[in-house]
Amino acid sequence: MIDSADSLFERLAEEKVFLSEDQMEKIREVDKKYPLRISDYYFSLADWTDENCPIRKQCCPDGLELKEYSGYSDDPLNEGRYEKVPFLIHKYYSRAAFMCSNFCYMHCRHCTRKNTVMSSEIATKDVLPAALDYVREHTEINDILITGGDPFTLPVELLEFYIQGFRSIPSVNTIRIGTRAPVTEPDSVTEELADMLAKYHPLWVFTQFNHPREVTSEARAACERLLDRGIPLGNQSVFLRGINDDADLLVKLYTKLIGIRVRPYYLYLCDRVKGTAHFYADYKKGMDVSEKLRYRLPGYAVPKFIIDADGENGGKVTVEQNHILKETEKYILLQGSSEDKVTKFYI
């Protein structure tokens, strides 16, 4: 595990990669505010001789993280406002999120919670009763997301303690786990972990592959350990400038994902989190890319393009082009099966 600027430089020196003094100083400066953490596995996927390597850019601190931009904040989704009891966020009517960990195998430089959860205390067993009491009292909550940080960094018995608690509540139908472990530390998805999770169906796991180079044989094996126990896997990519804001690249990514039985679910516009502005890609480009995916992939491989808007009237909003080109009393004119075709549908 690489968990400091100096340990990164030492590891790079072993690989005969040497950064300039200016580069090293910028990394040290960012590391003080936004600590780096890179798993040995994810480090091995990057081309450290290329500053534009999409793997390197997701894990290596960049001086741009310290620049101030208007419209960016520590908690743009106002999760803190919806924290009803410690570590439990109830923002959406029927769903609640339990922040069980503040640790990840890698600190993604675009992380939504890089200013909040990643610098907070970790949940312990004694916080669970209050969270369970709240969920029992709010029977409209039928779906629990266990997230963080990364739940798969917890000891198996502690994660099971949390899952078992929520599963004991009759009104809870589904449990979801948000993790990037299959991408950043696939060997952590052990047989023991998969066996434990399989005891608590219906349980879903959602991960975050952002680039085709992350879909490795090791990642595939990690996913298979879950899938073979009947645990469905979904993917929630983040639309990142200079990393995956390209239709051709995303076609490759999503083709690879359905090939390992991981269904593309969401493609998020990067949240306006302080320290991530250099990753932000315009939503109009996201809509254009998403539209191209619609024509080039089977329907089940096309994720919804999402803007996660703040506030009770916001939330996760699908943003897409209107395919009704014209409406009359007798018919509607629809954009057809390819970008250059239209079809008339009589009503």
Short mmCIF file of N, CA, C and O in Angstrom, two decimals, residues 67-76 241 270-281:
data_model
loop_
_atom_site.label_atom_id
_atom_site.label_comp_id
_atom_site.label_asym_id
_atom_site.label_seq_id
_atom_site.Cartn_x
_atom_site.Cartn_y
_atom_site.Cartn_z
N LYS A 67 -6.66 24.32 -6.27
CA LYS A 67 -7.19 25.57 -6.84
C LYS A 67 -8.64 25.76 -6.40
O LYS A 67 -9.40 24.81 -6.30
N GLU A 68 -9.00 27.00 -6.13
CA GLU A 68 -10.36 27.32 -5.70
C GLU A 68 -11.20 27.73 -6.90
O GLU A 68 -10.76 28.52 -7.75
N TYR A 69 -12.41 27.18 -6.98
CA TYR A 69 -13.34 27.50 -8.06
C TYR A 69 -14.70 27.80 -7.44
O TYR A 69 -15.13 27.12 -6.50
N SER A 70 -15.38 28.80 -7.96
CA SER A 70 -16.72 29.10 -7.45
C SER A 70 -17.67 27.98 -7.86
O SER A 70 -17.52 27.36 -8.92
N GLY A 71 -18.63 27.71 -7.01
CA GLY A 71 -19.60 26.67 -7.30
C GLY A 71 -19.19 25.29 -6.83
O GLY A 71 -19.95 24.33 -6.99
N TYR A 72 -18.01 25.17 -6.25
CA TYR A 72 -17.53 23.89 -5.73
C TYR A 72 -17.48 23.95 -4.20
O TYR A 72 -17.07 24.97 -3.64
N SER A 73 -17.90 22.89 -3.55
CA SER A 73 -17.98 22.89 -2.10
C SER A 73 -17.54 21.55 -1.52
O SER A 73 -17.38 20.56 -2.25
N ASP A 74 -17.37 21.51 -0.20
CA ASP A 74 -16.97 20.27 0.47
C ASP A 74 -18.02 19.19 0.33
O ASP A 74 -17.70 18.00 0.18
N ASP A 75 -19.29 19.59 0.39
CA ASP A 75 -20.40 18.62 0.41
C ASP A 75 -21.50 19.12 -0.50
O ASP A 75 -22.56 19.56 -0.06
N PRO A 76 -21.28 19.06 -1.82
CA PRO A 76 -22.25 19.64 -2.75
C PRO A 76 -23.61 18.95 -2.73
O PRO A 76 -24.61 19.55 -3.13
N ARG A 241 -13.38 14.24 -17.23
CA ARG A 241 -12.65 14.89 -18.32
C ARG A 241 -11.23 14.36 -18.42
O ARG A 241 -10.51 14.25 -17.42
N CYS A 270 -19.63 14.35 -13.04
CA CYS A 270 -18.78 14.54 -11.86
C CYS A 270 -19.37 15.61 -10.95
O CYS A 270 -19.71 16.72 -11.39
N ASP A 271 -19.54 15.27 -9.67
CA ASP A 271 -20.10 16.23 -8.72
C ASP A 271 -19.16 17.42 -8.54
O ASP A 271 -17.94 17.30 -8.69
N ARG A 272 -19.76 18.56 -8.18
CA ARG A 272 -18.96 19.78 -7.99
C ARG A 272 -18.36 19.80 -6.58
O ARG A 272 -18.75 20.60 -5.73
N VAL A 273 -17.41 18.90 -6.38
CA VAL A 273 -16.74 18.75 -5.10
C VAL A 273 -15.45 19.56 -5.12
O VAL A 273 -14.68 19.49 -6.09
N LYS A 274 -15.21 20.28 -4.04
CA LYS A 274 -13.98 21.07 -3.95
C LYS A 274 -12.78 20.14 -4.13
O LYS A 274 -12.68 19.09 -3.49
N GLY A 275 -11.89 20.52 -5.03
CA GLY A 275 -10.71 19.71 -5.30
C GLY A 275 -10.84 18.80 -6.50
O GLY A 275 -9.92 18.03 -6.80
N THR A 276 -11.98 18.90 -7.22
CA THR A 276 -12.20 18.00 -8.37
C THR A 276 -12.56 18.74 -9.65
O THR A 276 -12.91 18.10 -10.64
N ALA A 277 -12.47 20.06 -9.66
CA ALA A 277 -12.96 20.83 -10.81
C ALA A 277 -12.26 20.45 -12.11
O ALA A 277 -12.87 20.54 -13.19
N HIS A 278 -11.01 20.03 -12.04
CA HIS A 278 -10.28 19.68 -13.27
C HIS A 278 -10.80 18.40 -13.92
O HIS A 278 -10.44 18.08 -15.05
N PHE A 279 -11.66 17.66 -13.21
CA PHE A 279 -12.27 16.46 -13.78
C PHE A 279 -13.63 16.73 -14.41
O PHE A 279 -14.20 15.86 -15.06
N TYR A 280 -14.16 17.92 -14.19
CA TYR A 280 -15.53 18.18 -14.61
C TYR A 280 -15.64 18.30 -16.13
O TYR A 280 -14.92 19.06 -16.77
N ALA A 281 -16.55 17.51 -16.70
CA ALA A 281 -16.83 17.58 -18.14
C ALA A 281 -18.25 18.11 -18.32
O ALA A 281 -19.16 17.74 -17.59
#
